[in-house]
Coordinates of C-alpha atoms in Angstrom, one line a residue:
M1 CA 77.5 150.1 141.2
N2 CA 78.6 152.9 141.9
A3 CA 76.6 155.7 143.6
H4 CA 78.8 158.2 141.5
E5 CA 78.6 155.6 138.0
K6 CA 75.8 157.5 135.6
P7 CA 74.2 154.2 133.7
Q8 CA 75.8 154.2 130.2
A9 CA 73.0 154.4 127.3
I10 CA 72.3 151.7 124.6
N11 CA 73.6 153.1 121.1
A12 CA 70.4 151.4 119.6
G13 CA 72.3 151.5 116.1
A14 CA 75.0 148.7 117.8
L15 CA 71.2 146.4 118.3
Y16 CA 69.6 147.3 114.5
A17 CA 72.4 148.8 111.5
M18 CA 69.6 151.2 110.2
D19 CA 72.5 153.6 109.5
K20 CA 74.6 151.4 108.0
K21 CA 74.0 151.5 103.9
V22 CA 75.8 148.6 102.8
Y23 CA 76.7 148.7 99.1
P24 CA 78.0 145.9 97.6
Q25 CA 79.4 145.9 94.4
A26 CA 80.1 143.9 91.5
V27 CA 81.7 141.1 90.9
S28 CA 82.1 138.3 88.9
G29 CA 82.7 134.6 88.5
R30 CA 81.4 130.8 88.9
F31 CA 79.5 131.7 92.6
R32 CA 78.3 134.4 90.5
R33 CA 77.4 132.7 87.4
I34 CA 75.3 130.0 89.6
K35 CA 73.2 132.8 91.9
W36 CA 72.3 134.2 87.9
A37 CA 71.2 130.6 86.8
F38 CA 68.9 130.3 89.5
M39 CA 67.2 133.8 89.2
A40 CA 66.7 133.9 86.0
V41 CA 65.2 130.5 86.9
A42 CA 62.7 131.0 89.4
L43 CA 61.5 134.0 88.2
G44 CA 61.2 132.7 85.0
L45 CA 58.9 130.0 86.9
Y46 CA 57.4 132.6 89.4
Y47 CA 56.4 135.5 86.4
L48 CA 55.2 132.8 83.8
L49 CA 54.3 130.1 85.0
P50 CA 50.1 132.2 85.4
F51 CA 50.9 131.7 81.3
V52 CA 50.5 128.0 80.3
R53 CA 48.1 126.2 79.5
W54 CA 47.2 122.5 80.3
S55 CA 43.9 120.3 79.0
R56 CA 40.9 119.8 81.0
G57 CA 38.5 119.0 78.6
V58 CA 35.3 120.9 78.2
G59 CA 34.6 123.1 81.4
A60 CA 37.1 122.5 83.7
P61 CA 40.1 125.5 83.5
D62 CA 43.1 124.9 80.9
Q63 CA 45.5 126.7 82.7
A64 CA 48.4 124.8 84.3
V65 CA 48.9 125.9 88.5
L66 CA 46.1 127.7 89.7
V67 CA 44.1 128.2 93.0
D68 CA 40.1 128.5 91.9
I69 CA 39.0 130.0 95.1
P70 CA 35.2 130.1 93.5
H71 CA 34.8 126.8 92.9
R72 CA 37.3 125.4 95.6
R73 CA 39.1 123.7 94.3
F74 CA 44.2 123.7 93.5
Y75 CA 45.6 122.6 90.0
F76 CA 48.9 122.0 89.1
F77 CA 49.1 120.6 85.6
F78 CA 47.4 116.6 85.6
I79 CA 47.5 117.0 89.3
E80 CA 43.8 118.3 91.2
L81 CA 43.1 118.3 94.1
W82 CA 40.5 120.3 96.3
P83 CA 40.1 121.2 100.0
Q84 CA 39.9 117.7 101.6
E85 CA 42.3 116.8 100.2
V86 CA 44.5 119.3 102.3
Y87 CA 47.0 116.1 104.1
Y88 CA 48.7 116.7 100.0
F89 CA 49.7 120.2 101.2
T90 CA 50.5 118.8 104.6
G91 CA 53.2 116.9 103.2
L92 CA 54.8 119.3 100.8
L93 CA 55.5 121.8 103.8
I94 CA 56.9 118.0 105.1
L95 CA 59.0 118.0 102.8
A96 CA 60.1 121.1 102.1
A97 CA 61.1 121.2 105.7
F98 CA 63.4 118.1 105.3
T99 CA 64.2 118.9 102.1
L100 CA 66.3 122.4 104.1
F101 CA 67.9 120.8 106.8
L102 CA 69.6 118.4 103.9
L103 CA 70.2 121.8 102.5
N104 CA 71.5 123.7 105.9
A105 CA 73.4 119.5 106.8
V106 CA 75.4 119.9 102.9
A107 CA 75.8 123.4 102.8
G108 CA 75.0 125.7 105.3
R109 CA 72.6 128.6 105.2
V110 CA 72.9 127.9 101.1
W111 CA 68.6 127.6 100.8
C112 CA 69.1 131.5 101.6
G113 CA 72.5 132.3 98.9
Y114 CA 70.5 131.0 96.2
M115 CA 67.0 129.7 96.3
C116 CA 65.1 132.3 99.2
P117 CA 62.6 134.6 97.6
Q118 CA 64.4 137.6 99.0
T119 CA 67.5 137.1 97.8
V120 CA 66.1 136.5 95.3
W121 CA 64.7 140.1 94.8
T122 CA 67.3 141.0 97.1
D123 CA 70.1 140.4 93.8
L124 CA 67.1 142.0 91.3
L125 CA 67.0 144.9 92.6
F126 CA 70.1 145.3 92.9
A127 CA 72.0 143.9 89.6
I128 CA 69.0 147.7 88.4
E129 CA 71.0 149.8 91.0
R130 CA 74.0 149.4 89.6
W131 CA 72.8 149.4 86.1
V132 CA 71.3 153.2 87.2
E133 CA 74.3 154.3 89.1
G134 CA 76.4 152.8 88.6
D135 CA 78.5 150.4 91.3
R136 CA 79.9 151.1 94.8
R137 CA 82.8 153.2 94.8
E138 CA 79.9 155.7 92.3
R139 CA 77.2 155.3 94.4
M140 CA 78.7 156.1 97.7
R141 CA 80.4 158.8 96.3
K142 CA 77.3 160.2 94.7
D143 CA 75.4 159.3 98.0
K144 CA 77.5 162.3 99.4
E145 CA 76.8 164.7 96.5
K146 CA 74.7 167.5 97.1
L147 CA 71.6 166.9 95.4
T148 CA 72.1 167.4 91.2
L149 CA 68.8 167.2 88.4
K150 CA 70.7 164.4 86.8
R151 CA 71.1 162.5 90.4
V152 CA 67.4 163.3 91.6
W153 CA 66.3 162.1 87.7
E154 CA 69.0 158.5 88.7
L155 CA 67.1 158.0 91.6
A156 CA 63.7 158.4 90.5
A157 CA 64.7 156.1 87.6
K158 CA 66.3 153.3 89.7
H159 CA 63.0 153.9 92.1
S160 CA 61.2 153.6 89.2
L161 CA 61.8 150.0 88.5
W162 CA 62.5 148.9 92.0
L163 CA 58.2 149.3 91.5
L164 CA 57.2 148.5 87.7
V165 CA 59.8 144.7 89.1
A166 CA 57.2 145.2 92.9
W167 CA 54.1 145.4 91.0
W168 CA 54.9 142.7 88.5
T169 CA 55.6 140.1 91.3
G170 CA 52.6 141.5 92.9
G171 CA 50.6 141.1 89.8
A172 CA 51.7 137.7 89.5
W173 CA 51.2 135.8 93.1
V174 CA 47.1 137.5 91.5
L175 CA 47.6 135.8 88.7
Y176 CA 47.4 132.2 90.5
F177 CA 44.4 133.0 91.8
Y178 CA 42.3 134.5 88.5
D179 CA 42.2 133.1 84.9
A180 CA 45.9 135.0 83.5
P181 CA 45.1 136.4 80.4
T182 CA 41.5 137.5 81.2
L183 CA 42.9 138.7 84.6
V184 CA 45.2 141.1 82.3
R185 CA 43.0 142.7 80.6
E186 CA 40.9 143.6 83.3
L187 CA 43.5 144.9 85.1
V188 CA 44.8 146.2 82.5
T189 CA 41.1 148.0 81.1
F190 CA 40.7 149.1 84.3
Q191 CA 37.7 145.7 84.7
A192 CA 39.0 144.0 87.2
G193 CA 37.9 143.2 90.6
P194 CA 38.3 146.0 93.3
T195 CA 40.2 142.4 95.6
A196 CA 42.8 142.2 92.6
Y197 CA 44.3 145.3 92.7
I198 CA 44.3 145.6 96.3
W199 CA 46.0 142.1 97.1
I200 CA 48.4 143.8 94.0
G201 CA 48.9 146.6 96.6
I202 CA 49.9 145.3 99.5
L203 CA 53.0 143.1 97.6
T204 CA 54.1 146.3 95.3
L205 CA 54.9 147.9 98.7
T206 CA 56.6 144.9 100.5
T207 CA 58.3 143.1 97.4
Y208 CA 59.5 147.6 97.0
S209 CA 60.0 148.0 100.6
L210 CA 62.1 144.3 101.5
A211 CA 64.5 143.5 98.4
G212 CA 64.4 146.8 97.7
H213 CA 65.4 149.4 101.5
M214 CA 65.2 146.6 103.3
R215 CA 67.6 143.7 102.2
E216 CA 69.8 142.4 104.6
Q217 CA 68.2 143.4 106.6
V218 CA 65.7 140.9 106.5
C219 CA 68.0 138.0 106.6
V220 CA 69.9 139.5 110.0
Y221 CA 66.9 140.8 112.1
M222 CA 63.9 139.1 110.6
C223 CA 64.2 135.9 108.4
P224 CA 64.2 133.5 111.8
W225 CA 66.1 130.7 109.6
P226 CA 69.4 131.5 111.0
R227 CA 68.2 130.6 114.4
I228 CA 67.2 127.9 114.1
Q229 CA 69.0 126.4 111.2
A230 CA 72.3 127.1 113.8
A231 CA 70.7 123.3 116.1
L232 CA 70.5 122.2 113.2
T233 CA 74.5 122.0 111.1
D234 CA 77.7 119.8 112.8
E235 CA 81.1 120.1 112.3
W236 CA 80.9 117.7 108.5
A237 CA 78.1 121.5 106.9
L238 CA 80.4 122.5 103.6
N239 CA 80.2 127.2 104.9
V240 CA 81.9 130.0 103.6
T241 CA 84.8 129.5 105.3
Y242 CA 88.1 132.2 105.4
R243 CA 91.5 129.6 105.7
G244 CA 92.9 131.5 108.3
D245 CA 96.0 128.7 108.6
R246 CA 97.0 129.6 105.0
G247 CA 95.6 134.3 105.2
E248 CA 97.4 135.4 108.6
P249 CA 99.2 136.8 109.1
R250 CA 98.0 139.3 106.6
V251 CA 100.5 142.1 104.9
S252 CA 100.3 143.0 101.5
A253 CA 101.3 141.6 98.8
K254 CA 104.9 143.3 98.0
K255 CA 105.7 143.2 102.1
A256 CA 104.4 139.1 101.6
V257 CA 106.7 138.1 98.8
A258 CA 109.8 140.5 100.5
L259 CA 109.1 138.3 104.1
R260 CA 109.2 134.5 101.9
L261 CA 112.2 134.8 101.0
Q262 CA 113.0 135.8 104.6
G263 CA 112.8 132.3 105.4
K264 CA 109.4 134.0 107.3
P265 CA 105.4 133.6 107.7
A266 CA 103.8 136.2 105.8
G267 CA 99.5 134.9 104.9
D268 CA 98.0 135.7 101.9
C269 CA 95.4 138.0 102.6
I270 CA 96.1 141.6 101.5
D271 CA 93.5 142.5 103.4
C272 CA 92.4 143.9 100.2
R273 CA 89.0 143.9 101.9
Q274 CA 86.9 143.3 98.7
C275 CA 85.1 140.0 100.1
I276 CA 83.5 142.5 102.5
A277 CA 82.7 145.1 99.4
V278 CA 81.4 142.3 97.2
C279 CA 79.0 140.9 100.5
P280 CA 75.3 141.8 100.2
T281 CA 75.0 141.6 104.7
G282 CA 78.5 143.6 104.4
V283 CA 80.1 141.1 106.1
D284 CA 84.0 140.5 106.8
I285 CA 83.8 136.7 106.8
R286 CA 87.1 136.9 107.9
Q287 CA 86.1 137.4 110.8
G288 CA 84.7 134.1 111.8
S289 CA 81.5 132.4 110.6
Q290 CA 78.6 135.0 111.4
L291 CA 74.3 135.0 111.4
G292 CA 74.9 137.6 108.6
C293 CA 76.8 135.0 106.3
I294 CA 73.5 133.2 103.6
Q295 CA 76.6 131.9 102.7
C296 CA 76.2 133.1 98.5
G297 CA 80.0 132.6 97.7
L298 CA 80.6 136.2 95.7
C299 CA 83.5 137.0 98.9
I300 CA 84.7 133.4 97.3
D301 CA 85.0 135.2 93.4
A302 CA 85.8 138.1 94.5
C303 CA 89.0 136.6 96.6
D304 CA 89.6 134.0 93.7
H305 CA 90.1 137.0 91.9
V306 CA 93.1 138.7 94.1
M307 CA 94.5 135.8 94.2
R308 CA 94.9 135.0 91.2
E309 CA 96.0 138.9 90.3
I310 CA 98.7 138.0 92.4
G311 CA 100.2 134.9 92.1
R312 CA 98.6 132.5 94.8
P313 CA 96.4 129.7 94.8
T314 CA 92.6 130.9 95.1
G315 CA 91.6 129.1 97.4
L316 CA 91.7 131.9 100.0
I317 CA 88.4 131.7 100.7
A318 CA 85.8 128.6 100.1
Y319 CA 82.9 126.3 101.4
D320 CA 84.9 124.1 103.9
N321 CA 83.3 122.3 107.4
D322 CA 84.7 122.3 110.6
L323 CA 87.2 119.4 111.0
N324 CA 89.6 121.2 108.2
A325 CA 91.0 124.0 109.6
A326 CA 91.9 121.8 112.8
R327 CA 93.8 119.1 110.6
R328 CA 95.2 121.8 108.2
K329 CA 97.2 122.6 111.4
Q330 CA 98.6 119.2 112.4
G331 CA 99.9 119.0 108.7
L332 CA 96.4 116.0 107.9
P333 CA 94.7 116.5 104.1
D334 CA 91.3 117.9 104.2
V335 CA 88.5 115.7 104.4
Y336 CA 84.7 115.6 103.9
K337 CA 81.8 113.8 104.4
L338 CA 78.4 114.2 102.2
V339 CA 77.5 110.5 103.2
R340 CA 77.0 110.7 106.6
P341 CA 74.2 109.5 109.1
R342 CA 72.9 113.5 109.2
T343 CA 72.5 113.5 105.0
V344 CA 70.5 109.7 104.9
L345 CA 68.2 109.9 107.7
Y346 CA 66.3 113.1 105.5
V347 CA 66.9 111.9 101.9
A348 CA 65.2 108.5 103.2
L349 CA 62.6 110.7 105.4
I350 CA 62.4 112.3 101.8
V351 CA 61.7 109.6 99.4
L352 CA 60.0 108.1 102.8
V353 CA 57.4 110.8 102.3
G354 CA 56.8 111.6 98.5
G355 CA 56.4 108.2 98.3
I356 CA 53.9 108.3 99.8
M357 CA 52.5 111.0 98.6
T358 CA 52.8 109.3 95.0
Y359 CA 50.9 106.5 95.9
A360 CA 47.4 108.6 97.2
L361 CA 48.1 109.6 93.9
V362 CA 48.7 107.3 91.4
N363 CA 45.5 106.0 94.2
K364 CA 43.2 109.1 94.3
K365 CA 40.1 108.3 93.6
F366 CA 37.2 110.4 92.0
T367 CA 34.2 109.8 94.0
G368 CA 33.9 109.3 96.9
V369 CA 31.4 108.8 99.8
N370 CA 30.1 109.1 103.1
V371 CA 27.3 108.5 105.7
L372 CA 26.3 109.6 108.7
H373 CA 24.0 107.5 110.7
D374 CA 20.6 110.0 112.8
R375 CA 21.5 110.3 116.8
N376 CA 17.9 110.3 117.8
P377 CA 15.6 108.3 117.3
L378 CA 18.5 105.5 115.6
A379 CA 16.3 103.2 114.6
V380 CA 12.4 103.2 114.4
Q381 CA 10.2 99.7 114.7
M382 CA 7.2 99.3 110.9
S383 CA 4.5 98.7 111.2
D384 CA 5.0 95.1 109.9
G385 CA 7.8 95.0 112.1
S386 CA 10.6 95.4 110.1
T387 CA 13.0 98.1 111.5
R388 CA 14.5 101.3 109.8
N389 CA 16.8 103.4 110.1
G390 CA 18.2 106.9 109.2
Y391 CA 21.2 108.2 107.3
S392 CA 22.9 111.3 106.4
V393 CA 24.1 110.0 102.7
R394 CA 27.2 112.6 101.5
L395 CA 27.4 111.2 96.7
L396 CA 31.1 112.9 95.9
N397 CA 32.0 113.6 91.9
K398 CA 35.2 115.3 91.0
Y399 CA 35.1 113.7 87.4
G400 CA 33.8 117.1 84.6
D401 CA 30.8 115.0 84.3
A402 CA 27.8 113.9 84.8
R403 CA 28.1 110.2 87.2
R404 CA 25.5 108.1 87.6
F405 CA 25.8 106.0 91.2
R406 CA 23.3 102.8 92.3
L407 CA 23.7 102.7 96.4
H408 CA 23.2 99.4 98.2
V409 CA 23.9 97.7 100.8
E410 CA 26.2 95.2 102.4
G411 CA 26.2 93.2 105.6
L412 CA 22.4 93.0 106.0
E413 CA 21.0 91.2 103.2
G414 CA 17.2 91.7 102.3
A415 CA 17.4 95.5 103.4
R416 CA 15.1 98.0 101.4
L417 CA 16.8 100.9 100.4
Q418 CA 14.7 104.9 99.8
I419 CA 15.7 107.6 99.0
A420 CA 13.9 110.2 100.5
G421 CA 10.8 111.1 98.1
E422 CA 11.3 108.1 95.9
P423 CA 9.6 104.8 96.1
A424 CA 12.1 101.6 98.1
A425 CA 14.5 99.6 96.1
D426 CA 17.0 96.2 96.0
R427 CA 20.1 99.7 94.4
P428 CA 18.9 102.8 94.0
E429 CA 20.2 105.2 91.4
I430 CA 20.6 108.8 92.0
T431 CA 23.0 111.6 89.6
V432 CA 25.3 113.7 91.1
E433 CA 26.4 117.3 89.1
P434 CA 30.0 117.0 87.4
D435 CA 32.2 118.3 90.6
Q436 CA 29.1 118.7 92.6
T437 CA 28.9 116.7 96.2
L438 CA 25.1 115.9 96.8
E439 CA 24.2 115.1 100.1
L440 CA 20.6 113.9 100.9
R441 CA 18.6 111.1 103.0
L442 CA 18.8 107.0 102.9
L443 CA 16.6 105.1 104.7
I444 CA 17.3 101.8 105.3
T445 CA 14.5 99.1 106.2
A446 CA 15.9 95.3 107.9
P447 CA 12.8 93.1 107.2
A448 CA 11.2 91.4 110.1
D449 CA 12.6 88.3 109.8
V450 CA 16.4 89.8 108.9
A451 CA 16.3 92.7 111.4
P452 CA 19.3 92.5 113.6
L453 CA 18.2 92.0 117.8
E454 CA 22.6 94.1 118.4
A455 CA 23.7 96.6 116.2
R456 CA 25.1 95.2 113.4
D457 CA 28.2 96.9 111.2
I458 CA 26.9 97.8 107.6
V459 CA 28.6 99.1 104.2
V460 CA 27.4 102.3 102.1
V461 CA 28.7 101.2 99.0
A462 CA 28.9 103.6 95.9
E463 CA 28.8 102.0 92.7
D464 CA 30.1 104.7 89.4
E465 CA 27.6 102.6 86.7
E466 CA 30.0 104.2 84.2
T467 CA 33.9 102.8 85.4
G468 CA 32.3 100.4 87.9
V469 CA 34.7 101.5 90.3
F470 CA 33.2 101.2 94.3
A471 CA 33.3 104.2 97.4
R472 CA 32.3 101.9 99.9
A473 CA 31.4 103.8 103.4
K474 CA 31.0 101.8 107.0
D475 CA 28.2 102.6 109.2
H476 CA 25.5 101.1 111.6
F477 CA 22.1 99.1 111.5
F478 CA 20.3 99.4 115.3
P479 CA 18.2 96.6 116.9
R480 CA 14.7 98.8 117.6

């Protein structure tokens, strides 16, 4: 740097566009209807699912979806998971990741544009804002004018409705962790525990701030997915694309007609900027693929409407892949390839993981036994020459009623079993209460004539007397 040159200050506004407010305009069309449908389904499921009932028998909770932290259970309709079965949640996360990769391979950031919670709730708050304050031009005009009593009333109404939505969002989340009708009654009568109010407050604040105020900044600056998906996409992925080969050069509608009559080139884009006006992140799609584009397709609806108005073919902005722009310049037809190695691989992985989880659920056991050999001493020689080993045994009963188990040992003929505090027996019995684990001390004695001379593998078997189902656990029997 020259000694006489002054260092240039960094423009913070260029790095973080907090001073640039986006005013999305209302639009109608195919993709807007799809977004309304996704919003209705997503919000309907989220808000109403805690109130759906599912009978599980006497003494069991009847809420269809419930995270029962006090009893360490997760219920999802007919599925019941224990903390030991965390691998199911791992499988769900893997399935979600591969599904996201597949969506990206097919249509780029389609998850961001239609299904992401940030998009869904931001869309809802946008709709409230338009209903209270009016559409884009009205909101822009009102923000420039001085405050009036009417304007204060509009702002108060909007933010009150935003807070109401945010509060119910936080409240609905808490309902997944406690019986929903009971918790609603306790919340209304101020009898709920402080934890419920604290979490509702936290989630109310985050929903209100992220969906109501930060909006597109979350997608552009906070979310890591736009950075990640760029490494996962390819030239075949469908992305919202401005077809510059058809749209350029940009001229007004009247001038375009005149130029075409003269045989001169004229693009279909009339620079009406409607694609920018309707974009929830304020992106100009005509500048190409950008970090802020969430692939929602609203610019397609806006552009198609304009094309119909001026009598030009629709599809100037459309879901397209990177290959077709070059092909159109060469006069070649568009090509699309949905089935390709990348998508086949993702589908295969989804089917594989889903199949493994389904198999595990179908063959899930509701009883179990775990055995842990004593560390010291490993074995004790009794006065009659027999050898005794001690074990800690944990029996698991996932049923909603008490179960009686009969214990025996495989791999050590003539062994006698003794539960601490009870007489020895060939097949001692033990009762485990519903939804409980029971830990006991088990002594296994091998008579002198069959006591092994070296360590031997044995299997402790717990037989459910009602169902006849066996639970097994392998361990060792050590000689003295």
